[in-house]
Coordinates of N, CA and C in Angstrom, one line a residue:
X1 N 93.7 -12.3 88.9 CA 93.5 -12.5 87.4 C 92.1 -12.2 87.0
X2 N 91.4 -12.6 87.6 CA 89.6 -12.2 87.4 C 89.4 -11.0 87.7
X3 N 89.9 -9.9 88.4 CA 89.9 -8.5 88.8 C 90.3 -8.0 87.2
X4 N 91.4 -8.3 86.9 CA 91.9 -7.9 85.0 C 90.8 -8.0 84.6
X5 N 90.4 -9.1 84.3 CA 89.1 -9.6 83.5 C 88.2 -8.9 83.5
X6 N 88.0 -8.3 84.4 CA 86.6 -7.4 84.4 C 86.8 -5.8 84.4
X7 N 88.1 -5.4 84.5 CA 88.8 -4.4 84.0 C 88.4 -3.9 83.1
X8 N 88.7 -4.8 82.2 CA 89.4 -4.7 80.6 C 87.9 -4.8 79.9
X9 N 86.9 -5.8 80.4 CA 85.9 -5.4 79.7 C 84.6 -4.3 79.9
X10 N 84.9 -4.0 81.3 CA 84.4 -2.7 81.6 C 84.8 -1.5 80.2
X11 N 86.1 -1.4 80.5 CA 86.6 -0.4 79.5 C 86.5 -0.5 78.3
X12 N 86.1 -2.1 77.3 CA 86.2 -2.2 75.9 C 84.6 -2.1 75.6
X13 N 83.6 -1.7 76.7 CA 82.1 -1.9 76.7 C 81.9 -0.2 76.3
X14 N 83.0 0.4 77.1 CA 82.6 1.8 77.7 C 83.1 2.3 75.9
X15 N 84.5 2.1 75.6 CA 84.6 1.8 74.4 C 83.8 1.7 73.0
X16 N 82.9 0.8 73.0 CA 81.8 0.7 72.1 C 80.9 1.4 72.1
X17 N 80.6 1.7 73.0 CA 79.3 2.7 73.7 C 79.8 4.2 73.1
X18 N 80.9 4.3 73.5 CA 81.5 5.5 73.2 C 81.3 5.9 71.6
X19 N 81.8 4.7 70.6 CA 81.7 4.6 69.1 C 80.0 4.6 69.1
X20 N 79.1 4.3 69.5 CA 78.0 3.8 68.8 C 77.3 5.6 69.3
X21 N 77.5 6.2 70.1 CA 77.1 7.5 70.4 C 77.5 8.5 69.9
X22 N 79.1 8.5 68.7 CA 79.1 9.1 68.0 C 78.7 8.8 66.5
X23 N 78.8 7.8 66.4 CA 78.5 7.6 64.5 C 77.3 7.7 64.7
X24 N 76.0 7.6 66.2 CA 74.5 8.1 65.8 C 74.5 9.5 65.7
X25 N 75.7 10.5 66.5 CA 75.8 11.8 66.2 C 75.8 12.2 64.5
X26 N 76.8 11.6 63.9 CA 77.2 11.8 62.6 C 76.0 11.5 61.8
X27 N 75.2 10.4 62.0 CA 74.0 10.5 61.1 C 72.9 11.6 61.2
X28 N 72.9 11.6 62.4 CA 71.9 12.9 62.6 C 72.0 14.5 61.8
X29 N 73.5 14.7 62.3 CA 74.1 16.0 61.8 C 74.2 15.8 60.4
X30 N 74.4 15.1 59.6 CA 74.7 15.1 57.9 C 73.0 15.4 57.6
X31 N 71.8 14.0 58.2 CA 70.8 14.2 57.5 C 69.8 15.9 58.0
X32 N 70.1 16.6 58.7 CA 69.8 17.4 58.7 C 70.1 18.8 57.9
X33 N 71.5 18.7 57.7 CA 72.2 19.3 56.8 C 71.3 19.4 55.3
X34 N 71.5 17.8 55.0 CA 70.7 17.6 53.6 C 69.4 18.1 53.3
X35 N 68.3 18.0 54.8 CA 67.2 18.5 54.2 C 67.2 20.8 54.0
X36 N 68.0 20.6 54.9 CA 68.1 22.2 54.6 C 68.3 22.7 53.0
X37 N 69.5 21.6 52.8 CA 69.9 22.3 51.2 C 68.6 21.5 50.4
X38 N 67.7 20.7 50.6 CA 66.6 20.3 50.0 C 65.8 21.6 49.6
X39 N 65.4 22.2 51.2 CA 64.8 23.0 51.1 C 64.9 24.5 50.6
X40 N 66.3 24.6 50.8 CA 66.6 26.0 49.8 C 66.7 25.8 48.2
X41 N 67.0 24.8 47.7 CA 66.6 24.7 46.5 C 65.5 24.4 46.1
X42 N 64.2 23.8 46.5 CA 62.8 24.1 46.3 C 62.5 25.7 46.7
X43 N 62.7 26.0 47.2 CA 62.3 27.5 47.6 C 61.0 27.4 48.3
X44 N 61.1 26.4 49.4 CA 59.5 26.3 49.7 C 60.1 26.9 51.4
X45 N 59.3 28.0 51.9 CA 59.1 28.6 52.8 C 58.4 28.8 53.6
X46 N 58.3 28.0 55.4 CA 57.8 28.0 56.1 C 57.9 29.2 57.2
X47 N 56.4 29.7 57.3 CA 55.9 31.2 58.3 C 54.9 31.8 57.9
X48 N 54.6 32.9 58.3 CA 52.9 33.5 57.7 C 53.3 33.9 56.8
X49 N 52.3 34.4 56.4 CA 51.7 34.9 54.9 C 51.4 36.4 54.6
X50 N 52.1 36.7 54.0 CA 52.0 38.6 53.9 C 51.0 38.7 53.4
X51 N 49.7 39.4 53.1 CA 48.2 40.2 52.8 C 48.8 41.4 52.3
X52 N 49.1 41.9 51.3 CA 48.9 43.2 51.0 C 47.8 44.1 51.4
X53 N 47.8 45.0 52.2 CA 46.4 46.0 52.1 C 45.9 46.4 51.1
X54 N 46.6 46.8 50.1 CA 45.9 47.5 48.6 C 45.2 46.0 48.1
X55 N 43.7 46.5 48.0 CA 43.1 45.4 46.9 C 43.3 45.7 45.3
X56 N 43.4 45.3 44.1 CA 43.2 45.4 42.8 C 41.7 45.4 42.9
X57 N 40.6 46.8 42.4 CA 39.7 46.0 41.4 C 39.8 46.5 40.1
X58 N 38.9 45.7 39.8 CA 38.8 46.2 38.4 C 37.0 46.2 37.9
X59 N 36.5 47.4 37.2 CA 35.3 47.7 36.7 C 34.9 46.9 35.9
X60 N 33.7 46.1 35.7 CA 33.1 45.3 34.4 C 32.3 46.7 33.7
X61 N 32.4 47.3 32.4 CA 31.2 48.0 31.5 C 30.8 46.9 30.7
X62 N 29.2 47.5 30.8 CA 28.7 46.9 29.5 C 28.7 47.0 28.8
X63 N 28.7 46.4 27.2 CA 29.1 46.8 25.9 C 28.1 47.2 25.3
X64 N 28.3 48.6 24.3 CA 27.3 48.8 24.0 C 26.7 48.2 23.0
X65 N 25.2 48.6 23.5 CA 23.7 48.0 22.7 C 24.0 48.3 21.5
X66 N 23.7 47.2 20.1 CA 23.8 47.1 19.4 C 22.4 48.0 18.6
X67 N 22.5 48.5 17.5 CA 21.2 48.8 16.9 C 20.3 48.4 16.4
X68 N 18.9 48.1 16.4 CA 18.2 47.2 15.5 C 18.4 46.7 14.3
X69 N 18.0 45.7 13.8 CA 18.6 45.4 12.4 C 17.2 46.0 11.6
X70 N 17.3 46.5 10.7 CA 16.8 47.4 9.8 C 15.0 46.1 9.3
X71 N 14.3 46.7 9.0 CA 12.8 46.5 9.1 C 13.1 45.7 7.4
X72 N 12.5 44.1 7.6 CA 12.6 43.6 5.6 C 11.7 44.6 4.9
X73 N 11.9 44.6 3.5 CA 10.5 45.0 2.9 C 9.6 44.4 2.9
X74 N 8.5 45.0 2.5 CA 6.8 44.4 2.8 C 7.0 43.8 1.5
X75 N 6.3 42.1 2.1 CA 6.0 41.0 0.5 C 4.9 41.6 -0.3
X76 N 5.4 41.5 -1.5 CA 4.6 42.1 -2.6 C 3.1 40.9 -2.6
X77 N 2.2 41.9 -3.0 CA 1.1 40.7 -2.9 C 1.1 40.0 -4.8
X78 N 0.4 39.0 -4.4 CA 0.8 38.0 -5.8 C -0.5 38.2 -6.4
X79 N -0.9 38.7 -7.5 CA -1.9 38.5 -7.9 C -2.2 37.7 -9.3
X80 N -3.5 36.6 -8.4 CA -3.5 35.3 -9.5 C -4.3 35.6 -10.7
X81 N -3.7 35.2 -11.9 CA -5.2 35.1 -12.4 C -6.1 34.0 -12.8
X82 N -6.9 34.0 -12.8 CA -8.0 33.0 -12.5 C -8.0 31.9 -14.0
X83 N -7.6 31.3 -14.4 CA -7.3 30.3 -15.4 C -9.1 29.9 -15.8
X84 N -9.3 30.3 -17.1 CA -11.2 30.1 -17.2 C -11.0 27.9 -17.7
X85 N -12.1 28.0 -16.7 CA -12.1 26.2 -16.6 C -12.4 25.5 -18.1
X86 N -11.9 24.5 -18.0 CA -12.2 23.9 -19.6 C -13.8 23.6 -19.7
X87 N -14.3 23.7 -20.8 CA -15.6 23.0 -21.1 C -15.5 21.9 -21.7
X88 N -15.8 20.7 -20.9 CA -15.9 19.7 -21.6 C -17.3 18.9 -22.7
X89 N -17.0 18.9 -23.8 CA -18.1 18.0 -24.7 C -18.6 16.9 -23.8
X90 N -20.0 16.7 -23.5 CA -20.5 15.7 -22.9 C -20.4 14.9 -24.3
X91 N -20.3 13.5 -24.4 CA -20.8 12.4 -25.2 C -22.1 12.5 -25.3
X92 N -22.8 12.1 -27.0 CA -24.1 11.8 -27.0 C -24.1 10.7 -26.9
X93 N -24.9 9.7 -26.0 CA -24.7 8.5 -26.5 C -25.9 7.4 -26.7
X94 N -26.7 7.2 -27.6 CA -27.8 7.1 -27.9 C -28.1 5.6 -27.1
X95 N -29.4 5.8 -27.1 CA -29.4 4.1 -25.9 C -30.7 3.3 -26.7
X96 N -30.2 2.2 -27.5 CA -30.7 2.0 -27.9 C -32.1 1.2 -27.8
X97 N -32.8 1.1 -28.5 CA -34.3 0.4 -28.3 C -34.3 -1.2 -27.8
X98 N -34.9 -1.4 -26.3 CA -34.9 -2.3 -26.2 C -36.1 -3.2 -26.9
X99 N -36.4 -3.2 -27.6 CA -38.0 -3.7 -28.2 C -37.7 -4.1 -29.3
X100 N -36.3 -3.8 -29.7 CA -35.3 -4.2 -31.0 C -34.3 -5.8 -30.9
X101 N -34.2 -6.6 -31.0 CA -33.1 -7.9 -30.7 C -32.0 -7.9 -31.1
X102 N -31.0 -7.3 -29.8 CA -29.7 -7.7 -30.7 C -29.3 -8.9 -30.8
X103 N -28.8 -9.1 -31.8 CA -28.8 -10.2 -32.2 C -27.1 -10.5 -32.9
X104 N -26.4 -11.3 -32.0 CA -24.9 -11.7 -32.3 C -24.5 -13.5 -31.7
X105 N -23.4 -13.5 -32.2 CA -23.3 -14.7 -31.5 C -22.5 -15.7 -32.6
X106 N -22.2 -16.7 -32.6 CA -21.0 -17.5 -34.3 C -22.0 -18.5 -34.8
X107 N -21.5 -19.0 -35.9 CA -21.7 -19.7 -36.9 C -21.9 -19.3 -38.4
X108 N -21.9 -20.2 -38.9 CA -21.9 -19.9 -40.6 C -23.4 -19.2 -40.9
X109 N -24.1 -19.4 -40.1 CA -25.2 -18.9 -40.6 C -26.6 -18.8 -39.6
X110 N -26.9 -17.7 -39.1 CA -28.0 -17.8 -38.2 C -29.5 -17.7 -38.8
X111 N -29.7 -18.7 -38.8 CA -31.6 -19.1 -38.9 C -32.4 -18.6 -38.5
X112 N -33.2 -18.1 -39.5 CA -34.5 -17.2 -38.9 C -35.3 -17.7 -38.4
X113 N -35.2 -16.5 -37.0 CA -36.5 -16.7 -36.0 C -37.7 -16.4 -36.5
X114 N -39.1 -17.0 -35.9 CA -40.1 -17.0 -36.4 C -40.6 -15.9 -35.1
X115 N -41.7 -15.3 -34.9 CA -41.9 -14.5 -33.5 C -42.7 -15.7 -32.9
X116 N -42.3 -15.7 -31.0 CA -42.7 -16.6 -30.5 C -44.5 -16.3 -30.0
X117 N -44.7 -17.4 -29.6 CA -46.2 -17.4 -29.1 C -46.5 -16.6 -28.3
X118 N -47.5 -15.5 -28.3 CA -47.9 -14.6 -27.8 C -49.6 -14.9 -27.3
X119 N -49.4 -15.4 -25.5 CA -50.1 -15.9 -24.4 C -50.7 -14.7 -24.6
X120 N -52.3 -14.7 -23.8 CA -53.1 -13.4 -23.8 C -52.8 -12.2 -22.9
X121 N -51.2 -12.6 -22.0 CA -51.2 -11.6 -20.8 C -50.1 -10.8 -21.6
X122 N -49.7 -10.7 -22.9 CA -48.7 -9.5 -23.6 C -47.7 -10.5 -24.5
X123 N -47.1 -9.5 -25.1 CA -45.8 -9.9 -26.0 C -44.9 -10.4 -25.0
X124 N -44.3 -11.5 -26.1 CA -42.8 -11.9 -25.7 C -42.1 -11.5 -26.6
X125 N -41.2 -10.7 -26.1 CA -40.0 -9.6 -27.3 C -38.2 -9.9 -26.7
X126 N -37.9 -10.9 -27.5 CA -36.3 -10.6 -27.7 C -35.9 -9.6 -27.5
X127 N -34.8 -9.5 -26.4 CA -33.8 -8.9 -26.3 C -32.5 -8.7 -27.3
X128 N -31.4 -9.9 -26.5 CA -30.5 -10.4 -27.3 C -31.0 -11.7 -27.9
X129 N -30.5 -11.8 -28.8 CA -30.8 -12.7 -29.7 C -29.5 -13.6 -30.6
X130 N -29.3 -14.8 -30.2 CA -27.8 -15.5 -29.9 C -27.5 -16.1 -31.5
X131 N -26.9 -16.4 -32.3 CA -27.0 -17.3 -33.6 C -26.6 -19.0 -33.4
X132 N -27.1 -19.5 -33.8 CA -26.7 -21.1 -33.4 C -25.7 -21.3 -34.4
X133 N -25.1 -22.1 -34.2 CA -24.4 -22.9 -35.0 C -24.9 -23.8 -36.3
X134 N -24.6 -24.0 -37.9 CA -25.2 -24.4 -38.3 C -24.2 -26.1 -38.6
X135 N -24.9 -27.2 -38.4 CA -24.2 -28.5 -38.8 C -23.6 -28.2 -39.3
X136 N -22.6 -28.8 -39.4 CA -21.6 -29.4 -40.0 C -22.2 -30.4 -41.6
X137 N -22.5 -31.6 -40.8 CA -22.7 -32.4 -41.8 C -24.1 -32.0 -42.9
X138 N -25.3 -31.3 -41.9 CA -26.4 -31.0 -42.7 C -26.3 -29.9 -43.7
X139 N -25.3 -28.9 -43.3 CA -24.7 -28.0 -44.4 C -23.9 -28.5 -45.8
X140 N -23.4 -29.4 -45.0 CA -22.7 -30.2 -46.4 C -23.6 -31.2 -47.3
X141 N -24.6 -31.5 -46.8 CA -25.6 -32.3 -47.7 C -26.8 -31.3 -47.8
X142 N -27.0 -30.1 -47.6 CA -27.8 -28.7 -47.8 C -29.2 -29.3 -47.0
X143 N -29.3 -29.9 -46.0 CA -30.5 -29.8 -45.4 C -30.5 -28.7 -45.1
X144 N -32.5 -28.7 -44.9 CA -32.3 -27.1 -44.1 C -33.4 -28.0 -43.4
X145 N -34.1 -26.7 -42.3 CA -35.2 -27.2 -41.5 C -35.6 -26.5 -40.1
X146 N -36.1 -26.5 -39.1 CA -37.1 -25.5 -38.2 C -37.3 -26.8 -36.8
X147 N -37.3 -25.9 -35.9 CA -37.2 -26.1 -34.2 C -37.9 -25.5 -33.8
X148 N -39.0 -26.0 -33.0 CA -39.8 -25.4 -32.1 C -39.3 -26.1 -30.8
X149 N -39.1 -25.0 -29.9 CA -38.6 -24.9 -28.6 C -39.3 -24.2 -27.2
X150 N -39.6 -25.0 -26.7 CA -40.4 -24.1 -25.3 C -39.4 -24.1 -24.4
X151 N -39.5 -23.2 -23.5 CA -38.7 -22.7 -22.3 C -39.4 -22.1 -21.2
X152 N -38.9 -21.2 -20.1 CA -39.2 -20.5 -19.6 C -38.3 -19.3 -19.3
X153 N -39.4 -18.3 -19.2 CA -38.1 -16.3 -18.9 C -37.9 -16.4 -17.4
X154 N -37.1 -16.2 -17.1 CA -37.3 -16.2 -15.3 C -37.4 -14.6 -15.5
X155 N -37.2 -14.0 -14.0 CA -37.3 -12.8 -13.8 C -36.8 -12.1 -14.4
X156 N -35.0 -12.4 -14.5 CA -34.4 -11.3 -15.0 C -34.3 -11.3 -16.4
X157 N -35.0 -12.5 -17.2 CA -35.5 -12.5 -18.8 C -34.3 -13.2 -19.1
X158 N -33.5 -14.1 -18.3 CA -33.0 -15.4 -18.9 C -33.6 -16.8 -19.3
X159 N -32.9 -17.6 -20.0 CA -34.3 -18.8 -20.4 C -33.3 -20.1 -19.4
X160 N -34.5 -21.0 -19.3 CA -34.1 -21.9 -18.3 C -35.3 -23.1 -19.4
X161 N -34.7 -24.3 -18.6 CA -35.5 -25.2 -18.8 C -36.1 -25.6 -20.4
X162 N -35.0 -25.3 -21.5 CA -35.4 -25.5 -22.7 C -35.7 -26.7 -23.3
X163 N -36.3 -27.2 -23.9 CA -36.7 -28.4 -24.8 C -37.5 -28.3 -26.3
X164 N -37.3 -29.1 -26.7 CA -37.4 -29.7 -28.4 C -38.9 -29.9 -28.3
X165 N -39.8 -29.3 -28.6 CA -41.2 -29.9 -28.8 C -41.4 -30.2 -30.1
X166 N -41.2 -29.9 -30.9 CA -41.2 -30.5 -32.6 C -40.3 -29.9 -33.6
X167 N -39.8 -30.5 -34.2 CA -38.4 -30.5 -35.5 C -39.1 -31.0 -36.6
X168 N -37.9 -30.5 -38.1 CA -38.2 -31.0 -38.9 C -36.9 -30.7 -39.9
X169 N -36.3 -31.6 -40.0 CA -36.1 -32.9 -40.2 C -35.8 -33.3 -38.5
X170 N -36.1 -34.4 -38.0 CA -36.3 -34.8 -36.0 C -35.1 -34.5 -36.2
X171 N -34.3 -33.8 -34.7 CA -33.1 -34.4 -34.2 C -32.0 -34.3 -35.1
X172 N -31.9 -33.1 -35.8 CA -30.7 -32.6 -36.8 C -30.2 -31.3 -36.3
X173 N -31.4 -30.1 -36.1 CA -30.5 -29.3 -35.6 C -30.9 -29.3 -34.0
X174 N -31.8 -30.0 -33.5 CA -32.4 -30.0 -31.8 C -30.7 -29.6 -31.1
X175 N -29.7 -30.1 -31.3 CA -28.9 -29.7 -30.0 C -28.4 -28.0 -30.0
X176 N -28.1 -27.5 -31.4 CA -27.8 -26.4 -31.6 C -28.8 -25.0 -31.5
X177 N -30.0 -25.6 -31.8 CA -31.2 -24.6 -31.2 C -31.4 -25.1 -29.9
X178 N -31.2 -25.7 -29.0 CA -31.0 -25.4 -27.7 C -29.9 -24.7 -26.7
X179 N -29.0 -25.1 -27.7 CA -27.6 -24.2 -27.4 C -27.5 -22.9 -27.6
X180 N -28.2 -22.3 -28.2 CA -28.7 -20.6 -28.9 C -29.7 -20.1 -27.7
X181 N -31.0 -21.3 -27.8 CA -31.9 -20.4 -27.2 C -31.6 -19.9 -25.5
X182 N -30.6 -21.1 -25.0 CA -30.5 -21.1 -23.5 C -29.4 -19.2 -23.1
X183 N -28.5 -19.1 -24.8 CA -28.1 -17.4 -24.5 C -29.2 -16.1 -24.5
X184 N -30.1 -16.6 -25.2 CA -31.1 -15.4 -25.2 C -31.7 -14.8 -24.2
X185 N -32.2 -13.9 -24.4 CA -32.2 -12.7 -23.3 C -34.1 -12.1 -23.6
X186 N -34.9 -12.2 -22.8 CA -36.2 -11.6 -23.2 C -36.3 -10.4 -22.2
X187 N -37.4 -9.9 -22.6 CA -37.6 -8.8 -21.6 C -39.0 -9.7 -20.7
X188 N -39.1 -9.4 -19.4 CA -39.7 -10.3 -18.6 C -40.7 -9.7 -18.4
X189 N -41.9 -10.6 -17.9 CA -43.2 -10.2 -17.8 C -43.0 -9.7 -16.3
X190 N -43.8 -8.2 -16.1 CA -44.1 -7.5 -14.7 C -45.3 -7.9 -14.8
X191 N -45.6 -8.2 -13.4 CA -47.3 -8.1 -12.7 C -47.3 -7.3 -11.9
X192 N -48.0 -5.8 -11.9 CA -48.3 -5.1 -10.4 C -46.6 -4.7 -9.9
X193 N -46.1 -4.1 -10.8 CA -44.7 -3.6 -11.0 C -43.7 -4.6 -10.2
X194 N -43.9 -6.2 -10.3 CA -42.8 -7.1 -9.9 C -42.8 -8.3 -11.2
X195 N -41.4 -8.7 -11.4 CA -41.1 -9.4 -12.5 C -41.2 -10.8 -12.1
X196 N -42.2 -11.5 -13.0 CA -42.7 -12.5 -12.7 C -41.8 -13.8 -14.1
X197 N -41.5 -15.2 -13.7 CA -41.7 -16.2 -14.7 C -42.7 -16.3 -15.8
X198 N -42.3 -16.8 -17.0 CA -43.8 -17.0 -17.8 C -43.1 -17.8 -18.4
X199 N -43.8 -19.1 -19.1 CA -43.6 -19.4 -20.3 C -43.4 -19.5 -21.8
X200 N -43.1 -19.7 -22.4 CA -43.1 -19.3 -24.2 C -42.5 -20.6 -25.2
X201 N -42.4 -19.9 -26.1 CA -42.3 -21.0 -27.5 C -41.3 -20.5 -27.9
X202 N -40.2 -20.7 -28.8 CA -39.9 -19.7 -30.2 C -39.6 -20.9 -31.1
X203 N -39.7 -20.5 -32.3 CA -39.2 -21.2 -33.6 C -38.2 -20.5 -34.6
X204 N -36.9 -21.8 -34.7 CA -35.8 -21.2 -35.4 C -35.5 -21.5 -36.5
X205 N -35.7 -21.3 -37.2 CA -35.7 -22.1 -39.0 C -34.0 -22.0 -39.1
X206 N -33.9 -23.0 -39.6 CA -32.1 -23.1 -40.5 C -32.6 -23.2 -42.0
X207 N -31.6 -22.2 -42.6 CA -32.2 -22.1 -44.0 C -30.6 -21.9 -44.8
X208 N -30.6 -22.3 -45.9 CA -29.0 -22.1 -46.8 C -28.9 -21.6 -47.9
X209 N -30.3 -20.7 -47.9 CA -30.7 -19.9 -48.9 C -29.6 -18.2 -48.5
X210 N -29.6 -17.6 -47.0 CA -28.5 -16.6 -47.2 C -27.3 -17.0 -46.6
X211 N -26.9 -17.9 -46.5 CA -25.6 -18.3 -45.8 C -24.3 -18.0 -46.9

């Protein structure tokens, strides 16, 4: 009974073996098949490589040289003409005398100066010459009356340091002839061609005689 037994599976082994040796045949033979018709329909073709012996060449010429481009005409020369320059009128402009007083400045009425005290070392001569202010109240009751005032010229012929040395009527017009005299302007005393301080006087009458 055990002699069967090993019969039978001998032969159903041999059997299998048998199947599995041909369906590996069958795969082989189909996929080979396939790559051929792959390959004939790409047209791709393995072997050498034919070289024709005839080479192609072909000649490069150069093109021909083009001609110069033709010479511009010569620039005309420009000729300027000379434009004659304007003459201009100088201004005359007269310069006036300083030895003269200008004399400006507000109020209803400016009071004649008297010429101031003249020290033995030269004239004292106005420059500008300022107008004071005339009261208020002494114009309305017609005072009139005169200020004597000392000062000093500095260099550049301004006055400095003004005061009231005698009035008449006192202390009516003292603030406004000091207010005048401090704009005035003198011409300054030189020593040895440098402009020195000096002292002086002037007197300013208030009067309602040309107002």
């Amino acid at each position: 009974m055990s002699g069967l037994r090993l019969s039978f599976s001998a032969i159903l082994a041999l059997g299998v073996t048998f199947g599995l040796f041909l369906a590996m045949y069958q795969l082989i033979s189909s996929g080979s098949d396939r790559r051929l018709e792959l390959d004939a329909i790409a047209g791709i073709h393995f072997g050498p490589i034919e070289i024709p012996d005839e080479v192609e060449t072909r000649s490069r010429r150069k093109p021909p040289r083009l001609p110069p481009p033709p010479k511009p005409p010569p620039v005309p020369k420009l000729q300027l003409s000379r434009m004659p320059e304007p003459v201009q009128d100088m201004l005359r402009i007269e310069i006036p005398d300083l030895e003269v007083p200008l004399v400006s400045g507000e109020g209803m009425y400016i009071g004649n100066y008297r010429q101031a005290d003249q020290p033995a070392e030269g004239e004292i001569i106005p420059v500008v010459v300022i107008r004071p202010m005339y009261p208020r109240d002494a114009a309305m009751s017609g005072i009139e009356g005169w200020v004597k005032v000392e000062f000093t010229i500095t260099e550049a012929g301004t006055v400095k340091d003004a005061r009231v040395i005698e009035s008449d009527p006192p202390r009516v017009f003292n603030r406004e002839a000091i207010r005048a005299i401090l704009k005035w302007k003198f011409k300054p005393r030189v020593v040895e061609g440098v402009a020195v301080e000096r002292q002086a006087t002037q007197v300013i009458d208030f009067s309602l005689d040309n107002s």
